[in-house]
Coordinates of C-alpha atoms in Angstrom, one line a residue:
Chain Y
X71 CA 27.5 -74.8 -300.4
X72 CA 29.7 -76.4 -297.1
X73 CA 33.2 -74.5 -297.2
X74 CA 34.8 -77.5 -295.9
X75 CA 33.6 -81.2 -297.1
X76 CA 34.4 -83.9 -295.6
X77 CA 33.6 -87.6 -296.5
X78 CA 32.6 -90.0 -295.3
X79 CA 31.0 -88.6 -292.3
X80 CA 31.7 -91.9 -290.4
X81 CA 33.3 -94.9 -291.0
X82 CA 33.7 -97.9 -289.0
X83 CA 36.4 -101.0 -290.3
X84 CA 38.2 -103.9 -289.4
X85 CA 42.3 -103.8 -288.5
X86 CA 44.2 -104.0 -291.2
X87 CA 42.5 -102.4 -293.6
X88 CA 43.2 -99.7 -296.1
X89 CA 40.5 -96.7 -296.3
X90 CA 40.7 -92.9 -297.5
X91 CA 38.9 -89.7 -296.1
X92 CA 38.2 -87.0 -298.5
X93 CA 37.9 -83.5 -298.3
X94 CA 37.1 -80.4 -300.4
X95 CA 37.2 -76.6 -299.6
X96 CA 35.6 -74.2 -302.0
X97 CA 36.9 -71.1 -300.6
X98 CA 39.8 -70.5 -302.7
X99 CA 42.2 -71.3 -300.2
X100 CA 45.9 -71.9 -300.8
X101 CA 46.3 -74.2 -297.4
X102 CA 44.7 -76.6 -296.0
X103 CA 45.5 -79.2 -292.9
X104 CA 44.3 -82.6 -291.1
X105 CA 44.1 -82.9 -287.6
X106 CA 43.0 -85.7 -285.2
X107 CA 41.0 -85.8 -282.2
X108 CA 41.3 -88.2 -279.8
X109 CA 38.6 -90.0 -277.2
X110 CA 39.7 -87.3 -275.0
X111 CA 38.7 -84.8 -277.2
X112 CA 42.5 -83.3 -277.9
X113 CA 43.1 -81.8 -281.4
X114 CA 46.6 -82.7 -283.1
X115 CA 47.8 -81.3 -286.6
X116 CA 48.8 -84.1 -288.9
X117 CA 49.4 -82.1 -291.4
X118 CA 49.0 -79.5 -293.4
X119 CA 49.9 -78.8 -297.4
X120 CA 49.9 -75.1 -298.7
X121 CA 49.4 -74.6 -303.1
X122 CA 49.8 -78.7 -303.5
X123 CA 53.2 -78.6 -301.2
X124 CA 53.8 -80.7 -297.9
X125 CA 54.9 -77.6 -295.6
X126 CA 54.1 -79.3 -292.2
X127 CA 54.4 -83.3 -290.8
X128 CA 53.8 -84.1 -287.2
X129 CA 55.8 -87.3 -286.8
X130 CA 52.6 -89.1 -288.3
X131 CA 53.2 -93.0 -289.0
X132 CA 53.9 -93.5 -292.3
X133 CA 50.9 -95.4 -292.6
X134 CA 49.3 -92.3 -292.9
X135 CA 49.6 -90.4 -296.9
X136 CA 48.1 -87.5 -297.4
X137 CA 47.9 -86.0 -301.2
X138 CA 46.8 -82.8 -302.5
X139 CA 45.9 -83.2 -306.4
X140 CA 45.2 -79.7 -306.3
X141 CA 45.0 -76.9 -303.8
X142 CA 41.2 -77.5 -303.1
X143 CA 41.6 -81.1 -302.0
X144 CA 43.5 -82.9 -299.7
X145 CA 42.8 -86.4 -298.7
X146 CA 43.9 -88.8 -296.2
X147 CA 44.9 -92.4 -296.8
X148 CA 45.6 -94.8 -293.9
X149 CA 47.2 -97.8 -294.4
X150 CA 47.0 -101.2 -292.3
X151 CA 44.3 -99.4 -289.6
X152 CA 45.0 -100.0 -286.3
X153 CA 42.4 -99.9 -282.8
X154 CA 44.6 -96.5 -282.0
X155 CA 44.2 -95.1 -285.5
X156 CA 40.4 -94.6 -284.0
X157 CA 39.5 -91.0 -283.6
X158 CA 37.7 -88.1 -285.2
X159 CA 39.4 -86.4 -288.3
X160 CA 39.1 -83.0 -289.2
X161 CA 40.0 -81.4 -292.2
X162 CA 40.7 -77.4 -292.4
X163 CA 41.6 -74.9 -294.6
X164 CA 42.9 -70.9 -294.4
X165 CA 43.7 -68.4 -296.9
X166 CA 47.2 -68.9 -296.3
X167 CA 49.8 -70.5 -293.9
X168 CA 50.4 -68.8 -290.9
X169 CA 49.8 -65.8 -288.7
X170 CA 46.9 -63.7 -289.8
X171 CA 44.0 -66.2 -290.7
X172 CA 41.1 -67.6 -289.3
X173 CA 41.0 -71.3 -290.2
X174 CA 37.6 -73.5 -291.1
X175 CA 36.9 -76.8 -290.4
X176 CA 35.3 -79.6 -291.9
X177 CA 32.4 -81.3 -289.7
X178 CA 34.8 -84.1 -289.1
X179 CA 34.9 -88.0 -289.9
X180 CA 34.5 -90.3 -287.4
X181 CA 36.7 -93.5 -287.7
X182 CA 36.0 -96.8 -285.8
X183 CA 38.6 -99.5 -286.0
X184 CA 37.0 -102.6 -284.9
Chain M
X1373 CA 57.7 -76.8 -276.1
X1374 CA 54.3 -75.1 -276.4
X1375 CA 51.4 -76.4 -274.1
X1376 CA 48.3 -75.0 -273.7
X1377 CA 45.5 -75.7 -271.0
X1378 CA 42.4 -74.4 -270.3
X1379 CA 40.7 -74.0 -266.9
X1380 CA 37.9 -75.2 -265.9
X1381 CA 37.1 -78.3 -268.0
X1382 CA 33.6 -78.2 -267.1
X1383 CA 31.3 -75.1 -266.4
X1384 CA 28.0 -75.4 -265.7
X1385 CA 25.9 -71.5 -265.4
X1386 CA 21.9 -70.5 -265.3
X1387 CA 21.3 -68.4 -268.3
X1388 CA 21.8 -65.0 -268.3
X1389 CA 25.4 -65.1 -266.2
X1390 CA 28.1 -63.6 -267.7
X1391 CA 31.0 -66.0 -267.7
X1392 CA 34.8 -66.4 -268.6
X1393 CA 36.9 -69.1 -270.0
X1394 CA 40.2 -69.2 -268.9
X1395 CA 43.7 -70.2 -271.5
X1396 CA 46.8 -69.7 -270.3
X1397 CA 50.1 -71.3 -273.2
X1398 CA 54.0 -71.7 -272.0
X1399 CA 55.0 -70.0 -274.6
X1400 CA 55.1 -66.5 -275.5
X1401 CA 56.4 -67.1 -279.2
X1402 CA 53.0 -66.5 -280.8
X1403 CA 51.5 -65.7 -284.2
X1404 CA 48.2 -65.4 -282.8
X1405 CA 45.6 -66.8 -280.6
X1406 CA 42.3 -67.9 -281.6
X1407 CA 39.0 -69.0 -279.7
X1408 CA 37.2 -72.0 -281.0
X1409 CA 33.6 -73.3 -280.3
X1410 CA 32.4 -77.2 -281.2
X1411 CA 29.3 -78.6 -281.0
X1412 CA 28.6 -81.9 -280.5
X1413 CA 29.3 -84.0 -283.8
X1414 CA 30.4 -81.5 -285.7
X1415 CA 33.6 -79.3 -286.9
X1416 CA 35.1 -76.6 -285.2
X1417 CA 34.0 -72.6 -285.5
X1418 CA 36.1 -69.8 -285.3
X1419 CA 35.5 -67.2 -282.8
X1420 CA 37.6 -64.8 -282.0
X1421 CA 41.5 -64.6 -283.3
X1422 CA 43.6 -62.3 -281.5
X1423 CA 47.2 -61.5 -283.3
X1424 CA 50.2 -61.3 -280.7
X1425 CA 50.2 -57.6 -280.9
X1426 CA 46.4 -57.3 -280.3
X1427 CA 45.1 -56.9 -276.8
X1428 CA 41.7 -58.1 -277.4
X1429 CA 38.7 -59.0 -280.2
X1430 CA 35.0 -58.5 -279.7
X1431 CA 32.5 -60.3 -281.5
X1432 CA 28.7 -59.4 -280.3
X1433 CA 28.3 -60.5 -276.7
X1434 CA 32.0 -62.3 -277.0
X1435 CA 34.7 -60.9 -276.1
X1436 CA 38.8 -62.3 -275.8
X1437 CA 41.7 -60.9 -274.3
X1438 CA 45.2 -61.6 -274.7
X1439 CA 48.3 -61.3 -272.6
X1440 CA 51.2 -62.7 -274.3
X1441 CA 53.6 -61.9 -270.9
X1442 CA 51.7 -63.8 -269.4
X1443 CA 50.9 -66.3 -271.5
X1444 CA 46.8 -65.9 -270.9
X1445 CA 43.6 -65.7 -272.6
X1446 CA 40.2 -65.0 -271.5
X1447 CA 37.2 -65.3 -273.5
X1448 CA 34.1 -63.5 -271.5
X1449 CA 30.4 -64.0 -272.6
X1450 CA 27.8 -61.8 -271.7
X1451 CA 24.4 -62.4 -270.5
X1452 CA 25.0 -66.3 -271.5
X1453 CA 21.9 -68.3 -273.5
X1454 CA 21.2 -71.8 -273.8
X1455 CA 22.4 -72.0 -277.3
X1456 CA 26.1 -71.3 -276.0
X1457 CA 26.1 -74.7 -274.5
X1458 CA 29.3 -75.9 -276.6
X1459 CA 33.2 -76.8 -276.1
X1460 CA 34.9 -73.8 -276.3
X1461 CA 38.4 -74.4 -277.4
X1462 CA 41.6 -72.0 -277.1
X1463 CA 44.4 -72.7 -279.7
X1464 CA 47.7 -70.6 -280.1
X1465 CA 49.8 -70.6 -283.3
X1466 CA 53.5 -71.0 -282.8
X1467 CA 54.5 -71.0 -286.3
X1468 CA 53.1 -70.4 -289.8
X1469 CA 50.1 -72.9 -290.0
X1470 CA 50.3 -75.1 -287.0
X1471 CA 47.6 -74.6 -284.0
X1472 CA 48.4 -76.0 -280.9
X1473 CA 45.2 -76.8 -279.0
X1474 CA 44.1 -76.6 -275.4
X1475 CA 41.6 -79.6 -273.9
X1476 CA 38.6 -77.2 -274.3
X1477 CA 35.9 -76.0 -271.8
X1478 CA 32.9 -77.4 -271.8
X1479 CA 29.9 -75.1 -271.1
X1480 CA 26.6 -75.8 -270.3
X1481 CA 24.1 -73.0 -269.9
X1482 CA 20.5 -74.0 -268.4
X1483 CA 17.5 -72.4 -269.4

């Protein structure tokens, strides 16, 4: 009964390729984000999507989609990988967006662009 | 534009020393403040959050302060154990939804 799912847990792929991460919160959130943590072990929003709705974008390439088919999911599609697309994902979630919550992570997908 | 940075990168302690973690962010503008920990390989954990009118949250031998003048956190463990070996990450929340995170303190505390 994880809060946050992530999957897959890893995933290792060759440039150019097109791959999704999925993840799942069953805590009756309304918002939930991605973030990206680099070989140096700094954490970045992506973004984040509160009931369905886009509400934050961090000048991510566009090669990156993220879509929400409902307020418990929210997946991550990368286009054309590239060697600097390599990192660990996170997904999150909160109650709401902004100011009073405590926000949950995912355990994180590891991405290796060969 | 907000930065955040955490001092020291790297703490090494014998069990049973109480210890801080230092935060410090350039900008006052805050929602909140929160203390993460992350183990290795896996997701992050919330600690402690502190809202920007709070002075400080305590959570069992944890315990975070917050001084928004100053733009500075402290997060102070008491009587430290082996299973605190983690990376203990500070993030601050400018706006509604958006964390931005220090480079985290790694802590290792030997038996």
């Amino acid at each position: 009964d994880t809060a946050v799912s992530q999957t897959p847990k890893y995933l290792v792929t060759q440039m150019g390729n097109d791959k999704s991460i999925k993840c799942e919160q069953n805590l009756g959130h309304d918002t939930m984000y991605w973030y990206k943590q680099d070989s140096k072990k700094f954490l970045k929003i992506m973004f984040s999507y509160n009931n369905k709705e886009l509400i934050i974008n961090e000048t991510v390439p566009n090669r990156f989609s993220p879509k929400s088919p409902d307020k418990a999911h929210l997946n991550l599609h990368i286009n054309s990988l590239e060697l600097g697309d390599s990192a660990v994902y996170f997904c999150a979630s909160s109650p709401r967006a902004g100011g009073e919550e405590k926000l949950f992570f995912g355990s994180g997908t590891q991405l290796s662009v060969l | 534009k907000q930065e955040v940075t955490q001092i020291p990168a790297a703490l090494s302690v014998p069990e049973g020393e109480n210890l801080v973690l230092n935060c410090s962010f350039t900008d006052s503008a805050i929602y909140n403040l929160q203390w993460f920990r992350q183990d290795p390989g896996k997701g992050l954990t919330s600690l402690l959050l502190i809202q920007s009118s709070q002075r400080e949250q305590t959570s069992g031998r944890l315990n975070a302060s917050l001084d928004k003048s100053s733009g500075r956190s402290t997060l102070y463990i008491a009587a430290s154990q082996p299973g605190d070996s983690a990376t203990y990450l500070c993030a601050v929340e400018p706006s509604g939804g958006k964390l931005i995170f220090g480079q985290g303190t790694e802590l290792s505390v030997k038996p």
